CSV table of C-alpha atoms and ligand atoms in Angstrom, one decimal:
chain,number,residue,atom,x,y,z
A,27,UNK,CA,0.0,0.0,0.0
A,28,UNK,CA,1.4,3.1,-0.6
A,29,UNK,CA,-0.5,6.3,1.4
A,30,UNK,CA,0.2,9.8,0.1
A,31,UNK,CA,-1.4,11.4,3.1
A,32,UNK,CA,0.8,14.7,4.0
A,33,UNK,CA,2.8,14.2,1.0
A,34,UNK,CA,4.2,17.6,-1.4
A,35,UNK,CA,2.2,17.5,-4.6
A,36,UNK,CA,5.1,16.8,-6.9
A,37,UNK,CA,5.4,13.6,-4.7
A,38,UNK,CA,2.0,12.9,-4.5
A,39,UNK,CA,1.6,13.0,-8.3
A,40,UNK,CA,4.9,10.2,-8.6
A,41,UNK,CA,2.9,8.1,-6.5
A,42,UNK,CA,-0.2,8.0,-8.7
A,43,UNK,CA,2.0,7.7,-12.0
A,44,UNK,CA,3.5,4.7,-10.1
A,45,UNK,CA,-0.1,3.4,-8.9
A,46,UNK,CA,-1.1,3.9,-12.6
A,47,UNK,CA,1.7,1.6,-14.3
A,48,UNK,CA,2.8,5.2,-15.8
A,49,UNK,CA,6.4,6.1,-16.4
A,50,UNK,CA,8.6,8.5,-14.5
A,51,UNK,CA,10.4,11.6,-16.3
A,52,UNK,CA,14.0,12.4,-15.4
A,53,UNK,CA,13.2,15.8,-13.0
A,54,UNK,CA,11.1,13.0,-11.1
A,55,UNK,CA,13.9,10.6,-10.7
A,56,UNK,CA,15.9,13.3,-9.6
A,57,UNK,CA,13.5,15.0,-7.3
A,58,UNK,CA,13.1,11.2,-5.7
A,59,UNK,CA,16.6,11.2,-5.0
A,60,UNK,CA,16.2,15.1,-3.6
A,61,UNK,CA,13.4,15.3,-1.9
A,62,UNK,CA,11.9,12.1,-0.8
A,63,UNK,CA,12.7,9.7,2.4
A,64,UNK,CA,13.6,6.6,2.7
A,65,UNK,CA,10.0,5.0,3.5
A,66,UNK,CA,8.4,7.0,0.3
A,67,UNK,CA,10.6,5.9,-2.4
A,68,UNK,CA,11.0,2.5,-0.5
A,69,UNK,CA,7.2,2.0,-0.7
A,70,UNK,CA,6.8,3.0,-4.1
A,71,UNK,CA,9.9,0.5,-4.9
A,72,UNK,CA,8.1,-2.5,-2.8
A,73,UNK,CA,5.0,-2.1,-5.1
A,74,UNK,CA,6.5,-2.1,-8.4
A,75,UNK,CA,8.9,-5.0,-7.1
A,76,UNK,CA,6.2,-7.4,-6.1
A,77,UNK,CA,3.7,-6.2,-9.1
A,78,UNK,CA,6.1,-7.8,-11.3
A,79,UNK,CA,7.9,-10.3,-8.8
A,80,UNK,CA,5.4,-10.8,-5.7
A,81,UNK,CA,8.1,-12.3,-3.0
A,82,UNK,CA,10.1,-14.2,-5.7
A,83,UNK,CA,13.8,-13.6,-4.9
A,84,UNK,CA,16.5,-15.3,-7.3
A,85,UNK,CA,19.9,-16.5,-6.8
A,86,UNK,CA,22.0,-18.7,-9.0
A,87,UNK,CA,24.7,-21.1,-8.7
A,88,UNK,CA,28.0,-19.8,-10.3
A,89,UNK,CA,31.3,-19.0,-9.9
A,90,UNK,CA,34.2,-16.6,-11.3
A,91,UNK,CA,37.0,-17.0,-13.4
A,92,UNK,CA,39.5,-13.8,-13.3
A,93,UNK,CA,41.9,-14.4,-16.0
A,94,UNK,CA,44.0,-12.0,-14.7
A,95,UNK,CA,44.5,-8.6,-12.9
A,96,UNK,CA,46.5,-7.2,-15.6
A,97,UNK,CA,45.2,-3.9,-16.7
A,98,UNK,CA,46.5,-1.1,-19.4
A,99,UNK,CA,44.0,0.8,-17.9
A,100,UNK,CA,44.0,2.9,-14.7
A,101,UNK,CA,40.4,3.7,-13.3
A,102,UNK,CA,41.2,5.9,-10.3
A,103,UNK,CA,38.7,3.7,-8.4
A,104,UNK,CA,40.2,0.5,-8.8
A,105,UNK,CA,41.8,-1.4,-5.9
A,106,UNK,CA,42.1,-5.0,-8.2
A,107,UNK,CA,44.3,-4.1,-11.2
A,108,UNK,CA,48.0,-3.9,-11.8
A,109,UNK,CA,49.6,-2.3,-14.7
A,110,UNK,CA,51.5,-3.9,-16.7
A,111,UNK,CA,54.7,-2.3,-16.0
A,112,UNK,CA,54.2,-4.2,-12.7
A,113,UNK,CA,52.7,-7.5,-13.9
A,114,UNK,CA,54.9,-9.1,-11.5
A,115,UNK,CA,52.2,-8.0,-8.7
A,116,UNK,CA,49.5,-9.4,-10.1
A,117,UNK,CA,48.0,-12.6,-11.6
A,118,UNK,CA,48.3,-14.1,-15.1
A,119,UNK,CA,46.2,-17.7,-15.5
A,120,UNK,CA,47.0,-20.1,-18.4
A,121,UNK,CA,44.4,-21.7,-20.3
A,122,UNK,CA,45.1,-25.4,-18.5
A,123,UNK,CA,44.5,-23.2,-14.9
A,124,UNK,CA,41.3,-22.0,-16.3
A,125,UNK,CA,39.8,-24.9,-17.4
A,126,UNK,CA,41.0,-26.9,-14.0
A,127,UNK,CA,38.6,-24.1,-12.3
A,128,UNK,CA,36.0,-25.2,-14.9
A,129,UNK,CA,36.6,-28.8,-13.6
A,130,UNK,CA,36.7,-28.6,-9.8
A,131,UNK,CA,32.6,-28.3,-10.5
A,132,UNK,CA,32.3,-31.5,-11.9
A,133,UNK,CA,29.5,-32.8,-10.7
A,134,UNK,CA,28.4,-29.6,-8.4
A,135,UNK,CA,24.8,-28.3,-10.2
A,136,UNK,CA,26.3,-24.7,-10.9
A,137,UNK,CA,24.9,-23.3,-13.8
A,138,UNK,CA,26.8,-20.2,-14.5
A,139,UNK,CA,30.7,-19.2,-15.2
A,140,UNK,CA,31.0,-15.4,-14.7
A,141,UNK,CA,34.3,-14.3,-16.4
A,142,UNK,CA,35.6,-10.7,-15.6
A,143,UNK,CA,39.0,-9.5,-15.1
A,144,UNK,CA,42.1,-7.2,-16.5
A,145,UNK,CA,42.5,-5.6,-19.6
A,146,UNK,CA,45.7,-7.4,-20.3
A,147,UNK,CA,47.6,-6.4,-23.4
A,148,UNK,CA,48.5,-10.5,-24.5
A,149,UNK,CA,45.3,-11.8,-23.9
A,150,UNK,CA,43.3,-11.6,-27.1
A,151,UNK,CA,40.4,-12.2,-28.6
A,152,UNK,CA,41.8,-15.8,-29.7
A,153,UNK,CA,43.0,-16.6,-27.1
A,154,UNK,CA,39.5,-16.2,-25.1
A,155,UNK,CA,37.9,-17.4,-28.1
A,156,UNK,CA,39.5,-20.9,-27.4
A,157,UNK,CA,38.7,-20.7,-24.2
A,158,UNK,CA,35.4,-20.3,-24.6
A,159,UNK,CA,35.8,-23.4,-27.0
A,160,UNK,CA,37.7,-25.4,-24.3
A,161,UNK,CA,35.2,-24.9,-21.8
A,162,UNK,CA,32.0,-25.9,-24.0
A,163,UNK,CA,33.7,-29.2,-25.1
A,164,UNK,CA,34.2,-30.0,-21.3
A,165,UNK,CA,30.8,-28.8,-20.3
A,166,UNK,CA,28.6,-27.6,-23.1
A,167,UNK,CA,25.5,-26.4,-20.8
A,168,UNK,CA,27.5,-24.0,-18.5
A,169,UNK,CA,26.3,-20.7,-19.3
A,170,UNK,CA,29.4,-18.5,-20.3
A,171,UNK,CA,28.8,-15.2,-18.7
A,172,UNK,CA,31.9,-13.2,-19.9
A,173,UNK,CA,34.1,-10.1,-20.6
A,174,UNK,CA,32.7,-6.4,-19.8
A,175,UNK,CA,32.2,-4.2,-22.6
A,176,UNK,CA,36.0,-2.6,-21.9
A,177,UNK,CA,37.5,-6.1,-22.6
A,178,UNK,CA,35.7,-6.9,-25.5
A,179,UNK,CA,36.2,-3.2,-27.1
A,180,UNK,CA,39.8,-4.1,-26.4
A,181,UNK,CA,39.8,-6.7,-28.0
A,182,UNK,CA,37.9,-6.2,-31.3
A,183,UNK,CA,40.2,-3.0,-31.8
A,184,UNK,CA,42.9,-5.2,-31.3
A,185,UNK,CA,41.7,-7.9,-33.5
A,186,UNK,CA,40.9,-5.4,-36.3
A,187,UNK,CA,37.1,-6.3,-36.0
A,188,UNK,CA,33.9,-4.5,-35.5
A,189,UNK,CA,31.6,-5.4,-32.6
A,190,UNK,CA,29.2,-7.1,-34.4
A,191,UNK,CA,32.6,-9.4,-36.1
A,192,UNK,CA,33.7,-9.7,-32.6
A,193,UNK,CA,30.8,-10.6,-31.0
A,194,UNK,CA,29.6,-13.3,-33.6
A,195,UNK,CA,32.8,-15.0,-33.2
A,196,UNK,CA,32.9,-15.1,-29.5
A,197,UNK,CA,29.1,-16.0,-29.7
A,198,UNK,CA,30.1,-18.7,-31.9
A,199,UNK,CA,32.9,-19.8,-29.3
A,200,UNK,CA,30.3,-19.9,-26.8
A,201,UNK,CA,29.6,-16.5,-25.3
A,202,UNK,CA,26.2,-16.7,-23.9
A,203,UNK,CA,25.6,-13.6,-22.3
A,204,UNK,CA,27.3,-10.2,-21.3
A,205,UNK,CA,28.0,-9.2,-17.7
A,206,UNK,CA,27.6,-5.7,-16.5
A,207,UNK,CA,30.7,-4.4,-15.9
A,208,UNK,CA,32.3,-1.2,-17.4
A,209,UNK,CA,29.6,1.0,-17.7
A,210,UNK,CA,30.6,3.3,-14.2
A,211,UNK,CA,28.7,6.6,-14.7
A,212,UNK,CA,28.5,7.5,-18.4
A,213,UNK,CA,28.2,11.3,-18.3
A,214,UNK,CA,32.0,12.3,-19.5
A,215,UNK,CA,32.4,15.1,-16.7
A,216,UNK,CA,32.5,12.2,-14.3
A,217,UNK,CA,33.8,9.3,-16.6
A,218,UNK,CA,36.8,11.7,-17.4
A,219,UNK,CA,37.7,11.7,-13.8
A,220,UNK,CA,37.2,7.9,-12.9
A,221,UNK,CA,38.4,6.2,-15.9
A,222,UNK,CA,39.4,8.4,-18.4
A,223,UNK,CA,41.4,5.9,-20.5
A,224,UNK,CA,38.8,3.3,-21.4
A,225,UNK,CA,35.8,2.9,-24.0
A,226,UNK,CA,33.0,5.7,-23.5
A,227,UNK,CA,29.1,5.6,-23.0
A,228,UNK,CA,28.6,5.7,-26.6
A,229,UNK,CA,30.8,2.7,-27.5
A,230,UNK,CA,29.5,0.8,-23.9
A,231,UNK,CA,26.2,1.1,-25.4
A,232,UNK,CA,27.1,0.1,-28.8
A,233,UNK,CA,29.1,-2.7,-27.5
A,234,UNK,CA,26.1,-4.1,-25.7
A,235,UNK,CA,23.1,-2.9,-28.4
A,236,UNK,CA,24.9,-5.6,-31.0
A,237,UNK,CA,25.3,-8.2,-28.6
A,238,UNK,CA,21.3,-7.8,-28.3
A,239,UNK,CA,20.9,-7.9,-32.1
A,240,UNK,CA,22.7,-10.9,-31.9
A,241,UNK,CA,20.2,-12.1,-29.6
A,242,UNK,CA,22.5,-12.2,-26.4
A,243,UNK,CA,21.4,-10.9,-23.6
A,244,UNK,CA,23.3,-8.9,-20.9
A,245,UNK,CA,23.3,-6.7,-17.6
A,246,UNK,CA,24.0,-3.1,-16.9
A,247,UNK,CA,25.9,-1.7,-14.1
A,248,UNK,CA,26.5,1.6,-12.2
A,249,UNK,CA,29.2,3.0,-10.1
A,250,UNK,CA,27.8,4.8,-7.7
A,251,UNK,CA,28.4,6.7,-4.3
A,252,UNK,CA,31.7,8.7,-5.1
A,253,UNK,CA,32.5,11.8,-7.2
A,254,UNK,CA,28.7,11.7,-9.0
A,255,UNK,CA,26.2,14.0,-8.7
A,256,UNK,CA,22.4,12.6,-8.0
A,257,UNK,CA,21.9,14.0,-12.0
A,258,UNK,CA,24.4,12.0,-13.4
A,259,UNK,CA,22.6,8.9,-12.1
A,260,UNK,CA,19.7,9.9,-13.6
A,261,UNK,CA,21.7,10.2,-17.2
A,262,UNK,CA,22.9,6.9,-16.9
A,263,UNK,CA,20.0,5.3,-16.2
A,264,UNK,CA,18.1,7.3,-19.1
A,265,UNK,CA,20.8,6.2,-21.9
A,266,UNK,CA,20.1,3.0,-20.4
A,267,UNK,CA,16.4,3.0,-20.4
A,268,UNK,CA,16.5,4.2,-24.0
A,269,UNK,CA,18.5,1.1,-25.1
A,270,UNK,CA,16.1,-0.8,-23.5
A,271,UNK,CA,13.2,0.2,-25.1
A,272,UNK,CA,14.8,0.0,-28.5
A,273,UNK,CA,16.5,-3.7,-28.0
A,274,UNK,CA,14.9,-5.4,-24.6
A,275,UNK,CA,18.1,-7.1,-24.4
A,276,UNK,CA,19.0,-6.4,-20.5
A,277,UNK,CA,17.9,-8.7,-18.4
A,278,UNK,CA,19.5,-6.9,-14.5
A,279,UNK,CA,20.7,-3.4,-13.7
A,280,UNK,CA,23.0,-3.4,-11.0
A,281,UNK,CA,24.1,-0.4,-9.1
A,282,UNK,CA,27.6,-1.0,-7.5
A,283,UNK,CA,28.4,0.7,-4.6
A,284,UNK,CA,31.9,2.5,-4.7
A,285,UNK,CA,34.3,1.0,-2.0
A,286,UNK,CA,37.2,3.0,-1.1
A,287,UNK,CA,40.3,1.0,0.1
A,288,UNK,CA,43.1,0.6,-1.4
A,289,UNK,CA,42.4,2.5,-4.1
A,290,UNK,CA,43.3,6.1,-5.8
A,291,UNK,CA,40.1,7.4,-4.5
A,292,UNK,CA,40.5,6.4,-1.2
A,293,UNK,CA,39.8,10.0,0.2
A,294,UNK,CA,36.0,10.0,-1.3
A,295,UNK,CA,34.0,8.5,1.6
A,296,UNK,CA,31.6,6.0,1.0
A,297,UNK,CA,27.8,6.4,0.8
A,298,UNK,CA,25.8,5.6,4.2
A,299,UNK,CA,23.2,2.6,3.9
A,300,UNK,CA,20.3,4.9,3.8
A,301,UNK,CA,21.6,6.8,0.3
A,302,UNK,CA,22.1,2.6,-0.5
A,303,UNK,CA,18.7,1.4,-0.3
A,304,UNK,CA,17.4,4.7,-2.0
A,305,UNK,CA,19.8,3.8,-4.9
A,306,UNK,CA,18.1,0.9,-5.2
A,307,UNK,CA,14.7,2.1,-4.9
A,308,UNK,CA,14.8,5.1,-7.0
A,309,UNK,CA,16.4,2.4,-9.4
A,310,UNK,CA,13.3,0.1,-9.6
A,311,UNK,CA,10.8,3.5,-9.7
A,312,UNK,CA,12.6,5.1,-13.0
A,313,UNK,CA,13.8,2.1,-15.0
A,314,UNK,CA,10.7,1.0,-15.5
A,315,UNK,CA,11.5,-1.3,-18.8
A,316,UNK,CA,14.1,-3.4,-16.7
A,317,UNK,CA,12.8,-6.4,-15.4
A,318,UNK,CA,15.0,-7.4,-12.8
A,319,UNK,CA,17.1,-5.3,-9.8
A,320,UNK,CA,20.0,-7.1,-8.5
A,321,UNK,CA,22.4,-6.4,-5.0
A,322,UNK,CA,25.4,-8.1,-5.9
A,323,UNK,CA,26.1,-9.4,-2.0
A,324,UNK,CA,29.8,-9.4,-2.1
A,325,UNK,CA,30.0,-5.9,-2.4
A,326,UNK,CA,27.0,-4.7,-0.4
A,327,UNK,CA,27.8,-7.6,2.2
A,328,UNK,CA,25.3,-9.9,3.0
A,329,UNK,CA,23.2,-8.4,5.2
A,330,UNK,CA,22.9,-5.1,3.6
A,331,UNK,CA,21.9,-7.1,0.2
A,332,UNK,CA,19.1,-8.8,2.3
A,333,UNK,CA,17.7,-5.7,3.4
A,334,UNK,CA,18.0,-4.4,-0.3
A,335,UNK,CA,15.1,-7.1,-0.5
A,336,UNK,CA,12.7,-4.1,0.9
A,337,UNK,CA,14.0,-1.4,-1.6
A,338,UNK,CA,12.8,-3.0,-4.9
A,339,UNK,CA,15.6,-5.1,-5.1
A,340,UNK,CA,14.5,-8.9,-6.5
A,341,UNK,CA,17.9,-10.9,-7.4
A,342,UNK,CA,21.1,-11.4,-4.8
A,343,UNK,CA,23.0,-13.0,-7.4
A,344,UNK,CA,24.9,-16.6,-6.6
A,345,UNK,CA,27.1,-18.7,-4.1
A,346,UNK,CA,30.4,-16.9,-5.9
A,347,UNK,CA,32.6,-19.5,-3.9
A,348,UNK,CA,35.2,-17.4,-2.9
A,349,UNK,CA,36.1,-16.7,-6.9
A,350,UNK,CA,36.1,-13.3,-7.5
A,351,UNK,CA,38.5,-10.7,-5.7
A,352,UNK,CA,37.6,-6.8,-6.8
A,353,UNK,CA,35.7,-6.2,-3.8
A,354,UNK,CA,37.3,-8.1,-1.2
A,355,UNK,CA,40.4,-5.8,-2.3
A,356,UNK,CA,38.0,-2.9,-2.4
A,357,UNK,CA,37.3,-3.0,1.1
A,358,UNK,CA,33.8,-5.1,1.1
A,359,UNK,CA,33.6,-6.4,4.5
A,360,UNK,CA,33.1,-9.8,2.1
A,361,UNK,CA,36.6,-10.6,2.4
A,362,UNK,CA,35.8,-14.3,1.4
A,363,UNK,CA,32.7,-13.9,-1.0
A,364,UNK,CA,30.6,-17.8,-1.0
A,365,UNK,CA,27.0,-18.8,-0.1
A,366,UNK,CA,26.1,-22.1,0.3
A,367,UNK,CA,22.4,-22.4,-1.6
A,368,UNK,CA,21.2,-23.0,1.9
A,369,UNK,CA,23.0,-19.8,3.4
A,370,UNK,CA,21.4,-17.9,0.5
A,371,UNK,CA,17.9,-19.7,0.5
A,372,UNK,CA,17.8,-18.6,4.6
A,373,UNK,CA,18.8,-15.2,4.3
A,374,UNK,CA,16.0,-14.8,1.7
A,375,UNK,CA,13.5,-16.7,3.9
A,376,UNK,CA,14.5,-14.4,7.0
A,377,UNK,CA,13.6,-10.9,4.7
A,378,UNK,CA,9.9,-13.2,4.4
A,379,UNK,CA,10.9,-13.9,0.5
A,380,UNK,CA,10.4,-16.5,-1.6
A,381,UNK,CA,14.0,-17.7,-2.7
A,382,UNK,CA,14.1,-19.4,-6.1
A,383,UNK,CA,17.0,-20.7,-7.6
A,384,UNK,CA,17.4,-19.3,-11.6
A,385,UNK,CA,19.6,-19.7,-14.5
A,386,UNK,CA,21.0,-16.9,-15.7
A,387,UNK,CA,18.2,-16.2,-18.3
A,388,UNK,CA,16.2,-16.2,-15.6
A,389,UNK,CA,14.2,-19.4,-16.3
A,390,UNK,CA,13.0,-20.6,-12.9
A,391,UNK,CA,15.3,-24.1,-11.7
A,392,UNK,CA,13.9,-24.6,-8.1
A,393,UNK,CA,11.8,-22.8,-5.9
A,394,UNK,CA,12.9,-23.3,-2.0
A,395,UNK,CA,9.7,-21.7,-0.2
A,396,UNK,CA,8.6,-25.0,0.7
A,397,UNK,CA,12.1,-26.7,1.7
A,398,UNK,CA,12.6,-27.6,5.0
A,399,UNK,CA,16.2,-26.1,6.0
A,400,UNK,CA,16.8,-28.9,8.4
A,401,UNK,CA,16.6,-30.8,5.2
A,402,UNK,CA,18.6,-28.9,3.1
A,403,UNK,CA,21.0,-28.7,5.4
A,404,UNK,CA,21.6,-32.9,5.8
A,405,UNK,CA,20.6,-33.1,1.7
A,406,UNK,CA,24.0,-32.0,-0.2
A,407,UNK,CA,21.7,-32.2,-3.3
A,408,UNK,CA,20.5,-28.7,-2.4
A,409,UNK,CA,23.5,-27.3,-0.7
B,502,V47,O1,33.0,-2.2,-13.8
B,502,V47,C1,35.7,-1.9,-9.5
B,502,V47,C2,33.3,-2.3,-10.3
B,502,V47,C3,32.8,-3.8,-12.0
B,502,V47,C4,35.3,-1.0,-7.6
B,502,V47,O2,26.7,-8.5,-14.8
B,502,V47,C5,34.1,-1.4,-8.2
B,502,V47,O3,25.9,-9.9,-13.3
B,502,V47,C6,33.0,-0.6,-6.3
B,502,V47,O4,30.5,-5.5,-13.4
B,502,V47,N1,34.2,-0.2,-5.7
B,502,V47,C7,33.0,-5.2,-12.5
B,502,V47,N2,33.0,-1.1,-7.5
B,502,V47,C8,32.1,-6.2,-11.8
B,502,V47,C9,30.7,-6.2,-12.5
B,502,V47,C10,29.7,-7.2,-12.1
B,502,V47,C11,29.7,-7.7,-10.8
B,502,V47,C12,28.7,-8.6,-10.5
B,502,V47,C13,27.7,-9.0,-11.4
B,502,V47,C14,27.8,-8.5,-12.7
B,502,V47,C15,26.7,-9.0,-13.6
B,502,V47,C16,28.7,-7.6,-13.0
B,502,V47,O5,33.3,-3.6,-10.6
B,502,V47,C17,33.6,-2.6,-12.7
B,502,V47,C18,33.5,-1.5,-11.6
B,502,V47,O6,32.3,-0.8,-11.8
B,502,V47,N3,34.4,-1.9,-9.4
B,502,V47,N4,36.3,-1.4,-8.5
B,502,V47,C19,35.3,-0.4,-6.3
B,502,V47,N5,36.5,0.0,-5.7
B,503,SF4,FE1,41.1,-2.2,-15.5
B,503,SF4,FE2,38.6,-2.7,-15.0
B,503,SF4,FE3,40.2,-2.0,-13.0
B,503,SF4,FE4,39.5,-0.2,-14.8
B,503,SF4,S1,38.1,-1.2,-13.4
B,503,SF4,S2,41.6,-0.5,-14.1
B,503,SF4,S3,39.4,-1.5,-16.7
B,503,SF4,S4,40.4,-3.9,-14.2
């Protein structure tokens, strides 16, 4: 329910577009973030969230591989990468240490490979086209979740191809889908600042609007919670909504919340929980054509992601299994990111959600609501 008793009339008339299904202009999104608590934009967010979800809260089972930490570029906010002057600090895996990741889940029911890392100068678009070969002849129904829009526009420079040559030959290799990564905050006042070095909005978009021509779907992220004004969330989110409405292709926006250690942006405190959850909220109110809102837990930390579960947020993503390092460097109190299925299926049941496990299309593999968790935890079929 959402009461509008006492409420300015600029709010009061967001509420009733929400009520009505209607969608929300840009000075609204930004008069949300402005002017509105916590509990208003939280309600509206609740609504929308369980119109199109009720209590159904995914997760998935997956893991990371990061080929390496390796980066030409140098994004001020960046804890994880090394350059490659000093290679020698980070982390370079071969293709036989990759697919031996693939192969410790032999036999585990994970469903997703989530592959994110460096921008490393020798790693080419062959080279991760054959491992994407390697890794569908071992096990063809993984889903291959892989390479943020900065790697690949790396790569198909490099490689002398355009993105739609690029990504037909990956999606050949077996590329499924495209993670979120890269997109920061893509108004170039900011961007210039952050990560001045790498591909721009325009070619993030582009990058992402042929991989949805080509049928591929993928998700869309945002740094937030440094340097960024509340409008330039609001422009990122509109370029995003408009390529939504033109291609349907995302599936998840995630908003990633800026973590300061370590990192040459270490001075720039980090939001409170309360500008968090509104984040997430106004997020669900103004992008409207997105049909899923994910808290990625090892950044938020668990407990702030299950709260997230009240602020319009409907996906916590997957058990991870300790695979992935940029936050942990970051500063994420997850300094050892994995869930157990039963870990995530309790934290969902104590926010009074319905957890269901997903693939990463979003087609629905198990739903937990009626699982004991005495069983699950004796049943290693559904930890
Ligand atoms: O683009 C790097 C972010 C992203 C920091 O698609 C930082 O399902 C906060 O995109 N503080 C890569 N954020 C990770 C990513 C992702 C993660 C989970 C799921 C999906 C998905 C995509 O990590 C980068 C950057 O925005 N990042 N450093 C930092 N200090
Ligand atoms: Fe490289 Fe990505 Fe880190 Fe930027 S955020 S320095 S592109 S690894």
């Amino acid at each position: 329910m959402i009461t509008t008793s006492g409420l300015s009339n600029d709010l009061k008339q967001i509420a009733e577009k929400v009520k009505a299904g209607k969608r929300i202009t840009d000075e609204e999104g930004l008069l949300l973030f402005e002017k509105a608590s916590l509990a208003f934009v939280g309600s509206l967010a609740n609504y929308i969230r369980e119109k199109l979800h009720g209590n159904k809260t995914y997760f998935n089972r997956n893991f990371h591989i990061e080929p390496t930490n390796v980066c030409v570029f140098s994004c001020n906010f960046c804890s994880y990468s090394r350059l490659y002057a000093h290679r020698d600090e980070g982390w370079e895996l071969s293709m036989d240490q990759m697919l031996d990741m693939v192969k410790k889940y032999d036999g585990i029911p994970v469903t997703e490979v989530h592959i994110v890392g460096g921008v490393h100068p020798k790693m080419n678009l062959e080279f991760f086209a054959d491992l994407l070969r390697k890794i569908k002849a071992h096990r063809p129904e993984l889903h291959i979740k892989g390479f943020t829009a900065v790697e690949l526009d790396y790569m198909f420079h490099k490689a002398k191809l355009n993105n739609e040559e690029g990504l037909k030959l990956l999606h050949e290799a077996g590329l499924d889908s495209i993670p979120g990564g890269g997109a920061e905050i893509f108004a170039p006042e900011i961007r210039e600042k952050i990560s001045a070095d790498k591909v721009d909005a325009a070619g993030w978009l582009k990058i992402h609007e042929a991989a949805h021509h080509l049928g591929m779907h993928s998700n869309a992220t945002m740094l937030y919670g440094h340097i960024e004004k509340y409008h330039h969330r609001i422009d990122h989110m509109r370029r995003l909504r408009e390529l939504q409405d033109i291609t349907k292709g995302f599936n998840t926006f995630i908003p990633l919340k800026f973590r300061n250690k370590d990192n040459d942006m270490s001075n720039v405190p980090e939001s409170t929980i309360i500008e968090d959850m509104k984040m997430y909220a106004v997020a669900r109110i103004y992008l409207d054509n997105f049909p899923h809102l994910k808290a990625y837990w090892p950044m938020l930390g668990r407990q702030n992601a299950q709260l997230s579960l009240s602020f319009g947020v409907n996906d916590i993503d997957g058990t991870i299994d300790d695979t992935t390092k940029i936050y942990s460097m970051a500063g994420s109190e997850e300094q050892n990111p994995s869930m157990t299925t039963a870990e995530l299926v309790s934290l969902i049941k104590q926010a009074k959600r319905e957890p269901v496990e997903r693939d990463t299309l979003y087609k629905e593999i198990k739903n937990y609501a009626e699982v004991d968790m005495k069983e699950m935890e004796v049943n290693p079929e559904l930890n």
